[in-house]
Coordinates of C-alpha atoms in Angstrom, one line a residue:
X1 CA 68.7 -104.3 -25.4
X2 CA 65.4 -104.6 -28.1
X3 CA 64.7 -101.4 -29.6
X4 CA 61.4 -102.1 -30.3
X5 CA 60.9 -102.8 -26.6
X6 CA 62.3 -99.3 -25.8
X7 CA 59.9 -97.5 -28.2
X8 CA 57.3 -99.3 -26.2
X9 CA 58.5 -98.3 -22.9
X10 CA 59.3 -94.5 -24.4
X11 CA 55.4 -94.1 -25.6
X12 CA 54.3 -95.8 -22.4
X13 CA 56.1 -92.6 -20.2
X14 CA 56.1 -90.2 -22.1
X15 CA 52.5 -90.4 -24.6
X16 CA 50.5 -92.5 -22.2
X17 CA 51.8 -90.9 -19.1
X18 CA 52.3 -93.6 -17.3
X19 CA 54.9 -94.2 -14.3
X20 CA 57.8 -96.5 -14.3
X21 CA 56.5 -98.8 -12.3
X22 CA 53.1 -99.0 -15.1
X23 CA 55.3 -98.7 -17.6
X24 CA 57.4 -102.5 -16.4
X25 CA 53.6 -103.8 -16.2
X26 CA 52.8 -102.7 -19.2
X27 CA 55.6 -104.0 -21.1
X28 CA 54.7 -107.7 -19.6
X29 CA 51.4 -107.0 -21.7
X30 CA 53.2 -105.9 -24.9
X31 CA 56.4 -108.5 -24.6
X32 CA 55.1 -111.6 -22.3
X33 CA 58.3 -113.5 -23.0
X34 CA 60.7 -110.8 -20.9
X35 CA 61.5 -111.2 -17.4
X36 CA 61.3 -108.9 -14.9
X37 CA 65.0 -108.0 -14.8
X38 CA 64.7 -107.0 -18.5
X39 CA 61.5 -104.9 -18.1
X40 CA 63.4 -102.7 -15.9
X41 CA 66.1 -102.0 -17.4
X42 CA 64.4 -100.9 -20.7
X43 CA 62.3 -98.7 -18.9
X44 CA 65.2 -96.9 -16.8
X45 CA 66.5 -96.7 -20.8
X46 CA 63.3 -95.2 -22.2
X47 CA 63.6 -93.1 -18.6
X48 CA 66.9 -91.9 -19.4
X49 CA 65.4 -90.9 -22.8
X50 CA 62.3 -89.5 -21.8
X51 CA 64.3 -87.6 -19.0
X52 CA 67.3 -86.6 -20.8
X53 CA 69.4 -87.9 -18.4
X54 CA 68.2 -86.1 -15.6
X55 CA 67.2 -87.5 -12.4
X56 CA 63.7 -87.3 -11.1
X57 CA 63.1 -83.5 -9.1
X58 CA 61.8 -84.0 -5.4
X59 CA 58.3 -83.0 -5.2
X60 CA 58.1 -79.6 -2.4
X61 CA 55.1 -80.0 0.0
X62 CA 53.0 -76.6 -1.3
X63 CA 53.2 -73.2 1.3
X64 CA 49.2 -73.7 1.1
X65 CA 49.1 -77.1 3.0
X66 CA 49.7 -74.7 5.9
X67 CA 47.0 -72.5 7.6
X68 CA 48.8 -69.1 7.2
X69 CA 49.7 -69.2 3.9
X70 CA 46.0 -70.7 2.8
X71 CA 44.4 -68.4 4.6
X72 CA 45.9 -65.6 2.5
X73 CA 45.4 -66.6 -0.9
X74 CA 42.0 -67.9 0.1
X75 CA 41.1 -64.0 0.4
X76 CA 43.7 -62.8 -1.9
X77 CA 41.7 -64.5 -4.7
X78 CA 38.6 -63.6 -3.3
X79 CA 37.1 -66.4 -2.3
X80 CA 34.0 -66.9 0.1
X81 CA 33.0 -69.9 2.5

């Protein structure tokens, strides 16, 4: 693997925020001559660099998406319709 390409994909997740899947694009704008194949594994590298090592958490649905619970911080905080 290109270090150079690596440092790309690194600052593409981890100073331009920008998800995996942006990340492959955006390496085909910086280094037009690799394929796809090669884009993705340099950015589950930079990943695995960005990440630690750690795999991705699952994202938890919040308790206020339900009635109850949004209903009670809506006046805990004070808030008026």
């Amino acid at each position: 693997m290109n270090a150079a390409v690596i440092s790309k994909a690194v600052f593409l997740l981890r100073d331009a925020h920008l998800s995996p899947l942006q990340a492959r694009r955006g390496l085909a704008a910086y280094f037009p001559d690799l394929g796809m194949t090669d884009r993705v594994r340099h950015v589950q590298a930079a990943y695995d660099i960005v990440s630690g090592g750690h795999p991705a958490g699952r994202v938890r649905a919040s308790d206020l998406t339900q009635p109850r619970y949004f209903a009670a911080a809506h006046e805990r905080h004070g808030f008026t319709d």
